[in-house]
Amino acid sequence: MDKEAGAALLLTATSLDECKDLFQQQACATHPTAGGTLQEFNMILNTFSSLCNGFATAGKLQWLPDAESSVTDLQALLRRLSPLRRREAIQRLPLQERHRLERSMLRKSSDATEEKKDASRLPRLPRRGTLSERSLCSQVRVGSESFRPCVHLHEGLYVQALSCRDLPMAVAALGTLIIMRSLCRAQTYDQYRARSAHRKMCRKTCYDFVRHRALDLQRAIATTLSVHTLNDKLSFVFRTRFSLSKSCELATPSRREPQAAIEDWVVMIWAMDALDKLKLLKFVSAISTMPGAVRGKMEDLGSHGVANFEDTEPGRTLEIVDGGAASTLKVSGLRKAEPMSCDFEPALVALQRSARKVQNSEDHRDSWPTKLDLKKLPRLQSRREPRAATSGLTGSAWSDFAVEVMVGSESFPVIVDTGSSTFAIPARPVAGCEFYTGDCEGRPIEARYGSANWTGRVCYGPEVEMAGLPAGHISFAGIYVQNNFLTECTSIPGGFVSRGIIGMAYPALLPQGLSKSLWDSVVATAQIRNVFAMQCCPWSGLNRGTGSLTLGGWDQQLYREEDFAYTPITMEKWFCVRVEKVFLVGFEDMEDSEDSEDLGAVPKARH
């Protein structure tokens, strides 16, 4: 198997089963935890999704992407294949996609297209709704990592796999969800196109239309679970969610049975239609202008089962939960100054009226709610800060902590140092280290670290990646001569190894010849937040500790924001803070005074 082809190998598959096998192999091999990169892993996910779209729509495996701009992705994949495989892959493309590809390849070059090509060399953030490594929903805990892959199926309906303890199981779950999503989209699109009489009607207010769509979704889910699952041991839960505002959402309980989840989804469609019509928060002023008889009738309908609310804090949720014979609508999330019972009572009326519409329709089922009550429900906070990538961090307090950095195609474990800003690796065979063999003929450069030091020259040319995130083509230091610095180039007892250093501090510490640190280049190129977090695990007595370096944020499974105490950075060189007091074994060792000094190289998250 051509390892260099990567995601392009999926284009060579002739059946869905073959494509599923290739997807599992390539996704597991290219995941960052297996030594791959995020870009390649994400490309595999989206390639598999495009092929599944073609299978769901045409009944055979073929490329059918979601976005128009993906023709550039297709070209990049085809270039990786041998001429014979490329020709076979192109012949399997739908006619429309083949014409788009031909027009793109025959388009003449111009200044504008050249600029586009230059811009395309920079990493692009994934488009909204596209699959990425974040779809695995990894949860890092001390000593272990689990996954809960999740995708959006259709109009607020989400499906999530139950906890997967290893990467292969998580990849199989995500592959199954991708197939399920493609089948759901194909079913609902065909149904919508076939029923032209409904196209001029609101998709949310026509019950027959929603009911047919629900049956299509249920059929697509059942087909996936019975025929196309990548692992028989997988299990899934379904939930419908709609956002009302930044601090308020409408959600159903998690269901393991697809039929129950689809029934919840239909009720949610009606609930959203009612809330949209009422304009929710502005309804109080509207109801005050209604005729007295109408207003009295609505108040009578809304008085049954309505809870008496106290004002509440923002950041709450609105949820329909199962309550026996009747469902319960849990509501909160308004600003503290707004009385909730007055605003949501008319919304309750509309939901009750919608429920009766559903019950009186052609589909006579007793499962639809006829009574909805208002109750408080705290909103669960996100488990993690937005972040871009996490990489393993190995070492111990008595040695150093190191992370892998890719320079071109070569990997270097380098010390993570919060007290410097230089990225430096060997460029000559010093201390028995594996060294970088590229161009390092720039200006001379040197650095000192206490009793250790090194000298070398500036290197240019290769593309550098840190924790799977691109830094672009940057300049860095190549070490020619060193003294007491590279002491762990080969693994010593305990597994400690490092061949270089990466400084995470401020640009003021950069030596002449370097204009930007590797960390600042990652922030600018990958467009992540200028925040990093280090989990430094202790030495076990036999082996190095294995922690994590999170770039772009922090994982709240490891760090809780309420436990943070922020303090100003007093000097943007090292991470300098002012120490007011020091306690040793519970006793104060330094009195509070104005003579307290700044301390350098404090390992704090940078903001």
Coordinates of C-alpha atoms in Angstrom, one line a residue:
M1 CA 0.0 0.0 0.0
D2 CA 1.4 3.4 -1.0
K3 CA 1.8 5.2 2.4
E4 CA 2.5 8.5 0.7
A5 CA -0.9 8.5 -1.0
G6 CA -2.7 8.8 2.4
A7 CA -6.3 10.0 1.9
A8 CA -6.0 9.6 -1.8
L9 CA -6.1 5.8 -1.4
L10 CA -9.8 6.0 -0.6
L11 CA -10.4 7.2 -4.2
T12 CA -9.1 3.8 -5.4
A13 CA -11.8 1.8 -3.5
T14 CA -14.3 0.1 -5.7
S15 CA -16.9 -0.8 -3.0
L16 CA -18.1 0.7 0.2
D17 CA -16.7 -2.2 2.2
E18 CA -13.2 -1.7 0.7
C19 CA -13.5 2.1 1.4
K20 CA -14.4 1.4 5.0
D21 CA -11.4 -0.8 5.5
L22 CA -9.1 1.8 3.9
F23 CA -10.6 4.6 6.0
Q24 CA -10.0 2.7 9.2
Q25 CA -6.4 1.9 8.3
Q26 CA -5.5 5.4 7.1
A27 CA -7.3 7.3 9.8
C28 CA -5.6 5.3 12.6
A29 CA -2.2 5.6 10.9
T30 CA -2.4 9.4 10.3
H31 CA -3.9 10.5 13.7
P32 CA -1.5 12.8 15.6
T33 CA -1.3 10.2 18.4
A34 CA 0.1 7.8 15.9
G35 CA 2.7 10.2 14.5
G36 CA 0.5 11.8 11.8
T37 CA -0.8 15.3 11.3
L38 CA -4.2 16.9 11.8
Q39 CA -4.3 18.1 8.2
E40 CA -4.0 14.6 6.8
F41 CA -6.4 13.1 9.3
N42 CA -9.0 15.8 8.6
M43 CA -8.5 15.2 4.8
I44 CA -9.2 11.5 5.3
L45 CA -12.4 12.3 7.2
N46 CA -13.7 14.6 4.5
T47 CA -12.6 12.3 1.6
F48 CA -14.5 9.4 3.2
S49 CA -17.5 11.7 3.7
S50 CA -17.5 12.8 0.0
L51 CA -17.4 9.2 -1.1
C52 CA -20.2 8.2 1.3
N53 CA -22.3 11.1 -0.1
G54 CA -21.9 9.6 -3.6
F55 CA -22.8 6.1 -2.4
A56 CA -25.9 7.4 -0.6
T57 CA -27.1 9.4 -3.5
A58 CA -26.2 7.2 -6.5
G59 CA -26.0 3.8 -4.9
K60 CA -22.3 3.4 -5.8
L61 CA -19.1 4.7 -4.5
Q62 CA -18.2 8.0 -6.1
W63 CA -16.9 11.4 -5.1
L64 CA -19.8 13.8 -4.2
P65 CA -18.6 16.6 -1.9
D66 CA -20.7 19.1 0.1
A67 CA -18.9 22.3 -0.9
E68 CA -18.2 23.7 -4.3
S69 CA -14.6 24.7 -3.4
S70 CA -13.7 21.0 -2.7
V71 CA -12.6 20.6 -6.3
T72 CA -9.2 21.9 -5.2
D73 CA -9.1 19.1 -2.5
L74 CA -9.9 16.5 -5.2
Q75 CA -7.1 17.8 -7.4
A76 CA -4.6 17.6 -4.6
L77 CA -5.7 14.0 -3.8
L78 CA -5.5 12.9 -7.5
R79 CA -1.9 14.2 -7.7
R80 CA -0.8 11.7 -5.1
L81 CA -1.9 8.7 -7.1
S82 CA 0.0 6.9 -9.8
P83 CA -1.1 7.7 -13.4
L84 CA -3.0 4.4 -13.6
R85 CA -4.8 4.8 -10.3
R86 CA -5.5 8.4 -11.1
R87 CA -7.2 7.5 -14.4
E88 CA -9.3 4.9 -12.7
A89 CA -10.4 7.3 -10.0
I90 CA -11.3 10.0 -12.5
Q91 CA -13.4 7.5 -14.5
R92 CA -15.5 6.7 -11.4
L93 CA -16.3 10.4 -10.8
P94 CA -19.9 11.6 -11.5
L95 CA -20.1 13.4 -14.9
Q96 CA -20.7 16.8 -13.2
E97 CA -17.7 16.5 -10.9
R98 CA -15.5 15.4 -13.9
H99 CA -16.6 18.5 -15.8
R100 CA -15.8 20.7 -12.8
L101 CA -12.4 19.0 -12.5
E102 CA -11.6 19.5 -16.2
R103 CA -12.6 23.2 -16.1
S104 CA -10.4 23.7 -13.1
M105 CA -7.4 22.0 -14.6
L106 CA -7.7 23.8 -17.9
R107 CA -8.2 27.2 -16.5
K108 CA -5.4 29.5 -17.6
S109 CA -3.1 31.0 -15.0
S110 CA -3.4 34.7 -14.1
D111 CA -2.1 37.0 -11.4
A112 CA -5.3 36.5 -9.4
T113 CA -5.0 32.7 -9.6
E114 CA -1.3 32.9 -8.6
E115 CA -2.2 34.9 -5.5
K116 CA -4.8 32.2 -4.7
K117 CA -2.2 29.5 -5.0
D118 CA 0.1 31.4 -2.8
A119 CA -2.7 31.8 -0.2
S120 CA -3.6 28.1 -0.5
R121 CA -0.2 27.1 0.7
L122 CA -1.2 28.5 4.1
P123 CA -3.3 26.2 6.2
R124 CA -7.0 26.9 5.9
L125 CA -9.3 26.7 8.9
P126 CA -12.0 24.0 8.4
R127 CA -15.3 25.4 7.0
R128 CA -18.2 25.4 9.3
G129 CA -19.9 22.0 9.3
T130 CA -16.9 20.1 7.9
L131 CA -15.5 17.1 9.7
S132 CA -12.3 17.4 11.7
E133 CA -10.4 15.7 14.5
R134 CA -12.6 17.5 16.9
S135 CA -15.5 15.3 15.7
L136 CA -13.9 12.5 17.8
C137 CA -14.7 14.5 21.0
S138 CA -11.7 13.2 22.8
Q139 CA -11.6 13.5 26.6
V140 CA -8.2 13.5 28.2
R141 CA -8.0 12.3 31.7
V142 CA -4.9 11.7 33.8
G143 CA -3.3 8.6 32.3
S144 CA -6.0 7.8 29.7
E145 CA -7.9 9.2 26.8
S146 CA -11.4 8.3 25.6
F147 CA -13.5 9.4 22.7
R148 CA -17.2 10.1 22.0
P149 CA -17.5 10.8 18.3
C150 CA -20.5 13.1 17.4
V151 CA -22.0 14.4 14.1
H152 CA -25.0 16.4 13.1
L153 CA -27.4 14.4 11.0
H154 CA -30.2 16.8 10.0
E155 CA -31.9 20.0 11.2
G156 CA -30.8 19.8 14.9
L157 CA -30.7 16.0 15.2
Y158 CA -27.3 14.8 16.6
V159 CA -25.9 11.3 17.1
Q160 CA -23.0 10.5 19.4
A161 CA -21.2 7.2 20.1
L162 CA -20.9 6.0 23.6
S163 CA -17.4 6.2 25.1
C164 CA -14.7 4.5 23.0
R165 CA -11.6 3.7 25.0
D166 CA -9.1 3.4 22.1
L167 CA -8.5 5.2 18.8
P168 CA -9.5 2.3 16.4
M169 CA -12.9 2.0 18.1
A170 CA -13.4 5.8 17.9
V171 CA -12.5 5.8 14.2
A172 CA -14.9 3.0 13.5
A173 CA -17.6 4.9 15.3
L174 CA -16.9 8.1 13.5
G175 CA -16.9 6.2 10.1
T176 CA -20.3 4.7 11.0
L177 CA -21.7 8.2 11.8
I178 CA -20.3 9.6 8.6
I179 CA -22.2 6.9 6.6
M180 CA -25.4 7.6 8.7
R181 CA -25.1 11.3 8.0
S182 CA -24.8 10.8 4.2
L183 CA -27.8 8.4 4.1
C184 CA -29.9 10.9 6.1
R185 CA -29.0 13.8 3.9
A186 CA -29.7 11.7 0.7
Q187 CA -33.0 10.5 2.0
T188 CA -34.3 13.8 3.1
Y189 CA -33.1 15.6 0.0
D190 CA -34.7 13.1 -2.4
Q191 CA -38.0 13.2 -0.4
Y192 CA -38.0 17.0 -0.4
R193 CA -37.3 17.1 -4.1
A194 CA -40.0 14.5 -4.9
R195 CA -42.8 16.3 -3.1
S196 CA -42.9 19.5 -5.1
A197 CA -46.3 20.3 -3.7
H198 CA -44.7 21.0 -0.4
R199 CA -41.9 23.1 -1.6
K200 CA -43.8 26.4 -1.3
M201 CA -45.0 25.5 2.2
C202 CA -43.1 26.1 5.4
R203 CA -41.1 22.9 6.2
K204 CA -41.8 23.4 9.9
T205 CA -45.5 24.0 9.9
C206 CA -46.7 21.3 7.5
Y207 CA -47.1 18.3 9.7
D208 CA -47.4 15.8 6.8
F209 CA -44.1 17.0 5.4
V210 CA -42.3 16.8 8.8
R211 CA -43.8 13.3 9.4
H212 CA -42.5 12.0 6.0
R213 CA -39.1 13.5 6.7
A214 CA -39.0 11.8 10.1
L215 CA -39.8 8.4 8.5
D216 CA -36.9 9.0 6.0
L217 CA -34.5 9.8 8.8
Q218 CA -35.6 6.7 10.8
R219 CA -35.1 4.5 7.7
A220 CA -31.6 5.9 7.0
I221 CA -30.6 5.4 10.7
A222 CA -31.9 1.8 10.7
T223 CA -30.1 1.0 7.4
T224 CA -26.8 2.3 8.8
L225 CA -27.1 0.4 12.1
S226 CA -28.1 -2.9 10.4
V227 CA -25.9 -2.9 7.3
H228 CA -23.1 -0.3 7.3
T229 CA -21.7 -0.2 10.9
L230 CA -17.9 -0.5 11.0
N231 CA -18.0 -2.4 14.4
D232 CA -20.8 -4.5 15.8
K233 CA -19.9 -3.5 19.4
L234 CA -20.7 0.2 18.8
S235 CA -23.7 1.8 20.5
F236 CA -25.1 5.3 19.9
V237 CA -27.4 7.9 21.5
F238 CA -29.5 10.5 19.7
R239 CA -30.5 14.0 20.8
T240 CA -32.1 17.1 19.1
R241 CA -30.7 20.5 20.0
F242 CA -31.6 24.0 18.8
S243 CA -29.8 27.2 19.9
L244 CA -32.1 30.1 21.0
S245 CA -29.3 32.4 22.1
K246 CA -25.7 32.3 23.4
S247 CA -27.0 31.3 26.8
C248 CA -30.1 29.4 26.0
E249 CA -30.8 26.3 23.9
L250 CA -33.7 23.8 23.3
A251 CA -32.8 20.2 23.7
T252 CA -34.3 16.7 24.1
P253 CA -33.0 14.0 26.4
S254 CA -30.5 11.5 25.0
R255 CA -32.2 8.5 23.5
R256 CA -30.8 5.1 22.6
E257 CA -33.8 4.1 20.5
P258 CA -33.8 5.9 17.1
Q259 CA -37.7 5.8 17.0
A260 CA -38.0 7.6 20.3
A261 CA -35.4 10.1 19.2
I262 CA -37.2 10.8 15.9
E263 CA -40.4 11.4 17.8
D264 CA -38.6 13.9 20.0
W265 CA -37.3 15.6 16.9
V266 CA -40.8 16.1 15.5
V267 CA -42.0 17.6 18.7
M268 CA -38.9 19.9 18.7
I269 CA -39.7 21.1 15.2
W270 CA -43.1 22.1 16.4
A271 CA -41.6 23.7 19.5
M272 CA -39.2 25.8 17.4
D273 CA -41.9 26.8 15.1
A274 CA -44.0 28.1 18.1
L275 CA -41.0 29.9 19.6
D276 CA -40.1 31.5 16.2
K277 CA -43.6 32.8 15.7
L278 CA -43.8 34.2 19.2
K279 CA -40.4 35.9 19.0
L280 CA -40.1 34.6 22.6
L281 CA -38.6 37.5 24.5
K282 CA -40.7 40.2 22.7
F283 CA -44.0 38.4 23.1
V284 CA -45.0 40.3 26.3
S285 CA -45.4 43.5 24.5
A286 CA -47.3 41.8 21.7
I287 CA -49.8 40.0 24.0
S288 CA -50.6 43.3 25.7
T289 CA -52.1 44.7 22.5
M290 CA -54.4 41.6 21.9
P291 CA -58.1 41.8 22.4
G292 CA -59.2 41.0 25.9
A293 CA -61.1 37.8 24.9
V294 CA -58.1 36.4 23.0
R295 CA -55.7 37.3 25.7
G296 CA -57.9 35.7 28.4
K297 CA -58.2 32.5 26.4
M298 CA -54.4 32.2 26.0
E299 CA -53.9 32.9 29.7
D300 CA -56.4 30.2 30.5
L301 CA -54.6 27.7 28.3
G302 CA -51.2 28.6 29.8
S303 CA -52.2 28.5 33.4
H304 CA -52.2 24.7 33.7
G305 CA -49.0 23.4 35.2
V306 CA -47.0 26.6 34.9
A307 CA -44.4 26.8 37.6
N308 CA -43.9 30.0 39.6
F309 CA -40.4 31.1 38.6
E310 CA -37.8 33.1 40.5
D311 CA -35.4 35.3 38.5
T312 CA -32.4 33.2 37.5
E313 CA -28.8 33.6 36.4
P314 CA -27.9 33.6 32.6
G315 CA -26.3 30.5 31.1
R316 CA -29.2 28.1 31.5
T317 CA -30.9 25.8 29.0
L318 CA -34.3 24.9 27.8
E319 CA -35.1 21.2 27.5
I320 CA -37.9 18.8 26.9
V321 CA -37.5 15.8 29.2
D322 CA -39.6 12.7 29.5
G323 CA -42.1 12.9 32.3
G324 CA -44.2 9.7 32.1
A325 CA -47.4 10.2 30.2
A326 CA -46.5 13.8 29.4
S327 CA -43.3 15.6 28.5
T328 CA -41.9 18.5 30.5
L329 CA -40.5 21.7 29.0
K330 CA -37.7 23.0 31.2
V331 CA -37.1 26.6 30.7
S332 CA -34.6 29.3 31.9
G333 CA -32.0 31.5 30.5
L334 CA -33.3 35.1 30.5
R335 CA -31.4 38.0 31.9
K336 CA -31.9 38.4 35.6
A337 CA -34.1 41.5 35.4
E338 CA -36.7 39.8 33.2
P339 CA -39.5 37.8 34.9
M340 CA -39.5 34.4 33.3
S341 CA -43.0 33.3 34.1
C342 CA -44.6 36.2 32.2
D343 CA -42.4 35.8 29.1
F344 CA -42.5 32.0 28.7
E345 CA -46.2 31.5 29.6
P346 CA -47.4 32.5 26.1
A347 CA -44.7 30.2 24.7
L348 CA -46.1 27.4 26.7
V349 CA -49.6 28.1 25.2
A350 CA -48.2 27.9 21.7
L351 CA -46.5 24.6 22.5
Q352 CA -49.6 23.2 24.0
R353 CA -51.7 24.2 20.9
S354 CA -49.0 22.7 18.6
A355 CA -49.2 19.5 20.6
R356 CA -52.9 19.3 20.0
K357 CA -52.4 19.9 16.3
V358 CA -50.0 16.9 16.2
Q359 CA -52.4 14.7 18.1
N360 CA -55.3 15.6 15.9
S361 CA -53.5 14.9 12.7
E362 CA -53.6 11.8 10.6
D363 CA -51.1 10.0 12.8
H364 CA -53.1 9.1 15.9
R365 CA -50.5 8.3 18.5
D366 CA -50.8 8.9 22.2
S367 CA -47.1 9.7 22.6
W368 CA -47.3 13.4 21.8
P369 CA -47.3 15.7 24.8
T370 CA -50.5 17.5 25.7
K371 CA -49.2 19.2 28.8
L372 CA -45.9 21.1 29.2
D373 CA -44.6 22.5 32.4
L374 CA -41.9 25.1 33.1
K375 CA -39.1 24.1 35.4
K376 CA -35.5 25.2 35.9
L377 CA -32.6 23.3 34.5
P378 CA -28.9 24.2 34.8
R379 CA -27.0 24.3 31.6
L380 CA -24.0 22.0 31.4
Q381 CA -20.8 24.0 30.5
S382 CA -18.5 23.0 27.8
R383 CA -16.0 20.4 28.9
R384 CA -13.1 22.3 27.3
E385 CA -11.9 25.6 26.1
P386 CA -11.7 26.0 22.3
R387 CA -8.3 24.6 21.4
A388 CA -6.4 23.5 18.3
A389 CA -4.2 20.6 19.3
T390 CA -2.8 18.6 22.1
S391 CA 0.5 16.7 22.0
G392 CA 2.3 14.4 24.4
L393 CA 4.7 16.0 26.9
T394 CA 7.2 13.6 28.4
G395 CA 9.9 14.0 31.1
S396 CA 10.2 14.7 34.8
A397 CA 10.8 17.5 37.3
W398 CA 14.5 16.5 37.8
S399 CA 15.1 16.3 34.0
D400 CA 13.2 18.2 31.3
F401 CA 9.8 17.9 29.6
A402 CA 9.9 17.4 25.8
V403 CA 7.5 17.6 22.9
E404 CA 7.8 16.4 19.3
V405 CA 8.4 19.0 16.6
M406 CA 8.4 18.2 12.8
V407 CA 11.0 19.9 10.7
G408 CA 10.3 18.9 7.1
S409 CA 9.9 15.1 7.3
E410 CA 12.2 14.8 10.4
S411 CA 10.9 14.6 13.9
F412 CA 12.8 16.1 16.9
P413 CA 11.9 15.7 20.6
V414 CA 12.7 19.1 22.0
I415 CA 12.7 20.6 25.5
V416 CA 9.8 22.9 26.2
D417 CA 11.3 26.0 27.9
T418 CA 9.2 28.9 29.3
G419 CA 12.4 30.9 29.9
S420 CA 13.6 31.4 26.4
S421 CA 12.2 32.1 22.9
T422 CA 14.6 30.2 20.5
F423 CA 13.8 27.1 18.6
A424 CA 17.1 25.2 18.1
I425 CA 18.1 21.7 17.0
P426 CA 21.4 20.1 16.0
A427 CA 22.6 20.8 12.5
R428 CA 25.9 18.9 12.8
P429 CA 26.7 15.5 14.4
V430 CA 27.3 16.8 17.9
A431 CA 27.0 14.7 21.1
G432 CA 25.9 11.7 19.1
C433 CA 22.6 13.4 18.2
E434 CA 20.5 12.9 15.0
F435 CA 20.8 16.2 13.2
Y436 CA 19.0 18.3 10.7
T437 CA 20.6 18.0 7.2
G438 CA 19.1 21.0 5.5
D439 CA 20.4 24.5 4.7
C440 CA 21.9 26.2 7.8
E441 CA 24.1 28.8 6.3
G442 CA 22.6 31.9 7.8
R443 CA 24.2 34.3 10.2
P444 CA 26.0 33.0 13.3
I445 CA 23.9 32.6 16.5
E446 CA 24.5 31.5 20.0
A447 CA 22.8 31.0 23.4
R448 CA 23.7 30.3 27.0
Y449 CA 21.6 28.5 29.7
G450 CA 23.5 28.7 33.0
S451 CA 26.6 26.5 32.6
A452 CA 25.3 25.1 29.2
N453 CA 25.8 26.9 25.9
W454 CA 25.8 26.3 22.1
T455 CA 26.8 28.1 18.9
G456 CA 25.5 27.6 15.4
R457 CA 23.9 29.3 12.4
V458 CA 20.4 30.3 11.3
C459 CA 18.6 27.6 9.2
Y460 CA 16.0 28.3 6.4
G461 CA 13.6 26.5 4.2
P462 CA 11.7 23.6 5.7
E463 CA 8.1 23.7 6.9
V464 CA 7.8 23.2 10.6
E465 CA 4.9 21.7 12.7
M466 CA 4.4 21.7 16.4
A467 CA 1.8 19.3 17.9
G468 CA 0.4 18.8 14.4
L469 CA -0.1 22.5 13.9
P470 CA 1.7 24.3 11.0
A471 CA 4.1 27.1 11.7
G472 CA 5.0 27.7 8.0
H473 CA 8.4 28.0 6.5
I474 CA 10.3 29.7 9.4
S475 CA 13.9 30.3 10.3
F476 CA 15.4 28.6 13.4
A477 CA 18.8 27.9 15.0
G478 CA 21.0 25.0 13.9
I479 CA 23.4 23.9 16.6
Y480 CA 27.0 23.4 15.4
V481 CA 28.9 23.2 18.7
Q482 CA 27.5 22.7 22.2
N483 CA 28.7 22.4 25.8
N484 CA 26.7 20.5 28.5
F485 CA 23.5 21.2 26.5
L486 CA 22.6 18.2 24.4
T487 CA 22.9 15.5 27.1
E488 CA 19.9 13.3 26.3
C489 CA 20.2 12.8 22.6
T490 CA 19.9 9.1 23.0
S491 CA 17.4 7.6 25.4
I492 CA 18.8 7.2 28.9
P493 CA 17.2 4.9 31.6
G494 CA 13.7 6.0 32.1
G495 CA 13.1 6.9 28.4
F496 CA 14.3 10.5 28.6
V497 CA 15.4 11.9 25.3
S498 CA 15.6 15.4 23.8
R499 CA 17.4 16.8 20.8
G500 CA 16.9 20.6 21.0
I501 CA 14.8 23.2 22.6
I502 CA 11.7 25.3 21.9
G503 CA 11.3 28.6 23.8
M504 CA 7.7 29.6 24.6
A505 CA 8.5 33.1 26.0
Y506 CA 8.3 36.5 24.5
P507 CA 10.0 37.9 21.3
A508 CA 12.2 40.2 23.4
L509 CA 14.4 37.1 24.2
L510 CA 15.0 36.2 20.5
P511 CA 18.7 36.5 19.5
Q512 CA 19.8 38.5 16.4
G513 CA 19.0 36.6 13.2
L514 CA 15.6 35.4 14.3
S515 CA 12.6 37.6 14.0
K516 CA 9.8 35.3 15.2
S517 CA 9.6 32.5 17.7
L518 CA 8.2 29.1 16.6
W519 CA 5.3 29.5 19.1
D520 CA 4.3 32.9 17.7
S521 CA 4.5 31.4 14.2
V522 CA 2.1 28.6 15.1
V523 CA -0.4 31.1 16.6
A524 CA -0.3 33.3 13.5
T525 CA -0.3 30.5 10.9
A526 CA -2.8 28.1 12.5
Q527 CA -4.9 31.1 13.8
I528 CA -5.3 29.8 17.3
R529 CA -5.5 31.7 20.6
N530 CA -2.2 32.8 22.2
V531 CA -2.7 30.4 25.1
F532 CA -0.9 27.2 26.0
A533 CA -1.2 24.8 28.9
M534 CA 1.3 22.2 30.2
Q535 CA 0.4 19.1 32.1
C536 CA 3.8 17.9 33.6
C537 CA 3.3 14.4 35.0
P538 CA 5.9 13.2 37.6
W539 CA 8.5 10.5 37.2
S540 CA 7.1 7.1 38.3
G541 CA 10.5 5.9 39.7
L542 CA 11.1 3.8 36.6
N543 CA 9.9 5.7 33.6
R544 CA 9.4 9.3 32.5
G545 CA 6.0 11.0 33.1
T546 CA 3.6 11.3 30.2
G547 CA 1.6 14.5 30.3
S548 CA 0.2 16.9 27.6
L549 CA 0.9 20.2 25.9
T550 CA -2.3 21.9 24.8
L551 CA -2.0 24.7 22.3
G552 CA -4.7 27.3 21.8
G553 CA -6.5 26.8 25.2
W554 CA -6.7 24.3 28.0
D555 CA -8.6 21.1 28.6
Q556 CA -11.0 21.5 31.5
Q557 CA -10.7 17.8 32.3
L558 CA -7.3 18.8 33.5
Y559 CA -7.6 22.4 34.5
R560 CA -10.7 24.1 36.1
E561 CA -11.1 27.8 35.3
E562 CA -12.6 28.5 38.7
D563 CA -9.3 27.3 40.3
F564 CA -7.2 29.8 38.3
A565 CA -5.8 32.9 40.0
Y566 CA -4.8 35.5 37.4
T567 CA -1.9 37.8 38.0
P568 CA -0.3 40.5 35.7
I569 CA 2.8 39.7 33.7
T570 CA 5.3 42.3 34.9
M571 CA 7.8 42.0 32.1
E572 CA 7.2 40.5 28.7
K573 CA 10.5 38.6 28.3
W574 CA 10.1 35.6 30.6
F575 CA 6.8 35.0 32.3
C576 CA 7.5 37.4 35.1
V577 CA 5.1 37.9 38.0
R578 CA 5.3 39.6 41.3
V579 CA 5.4 37.3 44.3
E580 CA 3.8 38.7 47.4
K581 CA 4.1 35.8 49.8
V582 CA 5.8 32.4 50.0
F583 CA 4.6 29.6 52.3
L584 CA 6.8 26.7 53.1
V585 CA 5.1 23.7 54.8
G586 CA 2.3 25.9 55.9
F587 CA 4.5 28.7 57.3
E588 CA 4.9 32.1 55.8
D589 CA 8.5 32.6 54.6
M590 CA 8.3 36.1 53.2
E591 CA 6.5 39.1 54.6
D592 CA 4.3 41.2 52.4
S593 CA 6.5 44.1 51.4
E594 CA 7.3 46.4 48.5
D595 CA 10.7 44.8 48.0
S596 CA 9.3 41.6 46.5
E597 CA 11.1 40.9 43.2
D598 CA 10.0 39.7 39.8
L599 CA 10.8 36.1 39.2
G600 CA 11.6 34.9 35.7
A601 CA 10.7 31.7 33.8
V602 CA 7.5 31.0 35.7
P603 CA 5.6 28.3 33.9
K604 CA 2.3 30.1 33.4
A605 CA -0.2 30.0 30.6
R606 CA 0.4 32.9 28.3
H607 CA -2.5 35.4 27.7

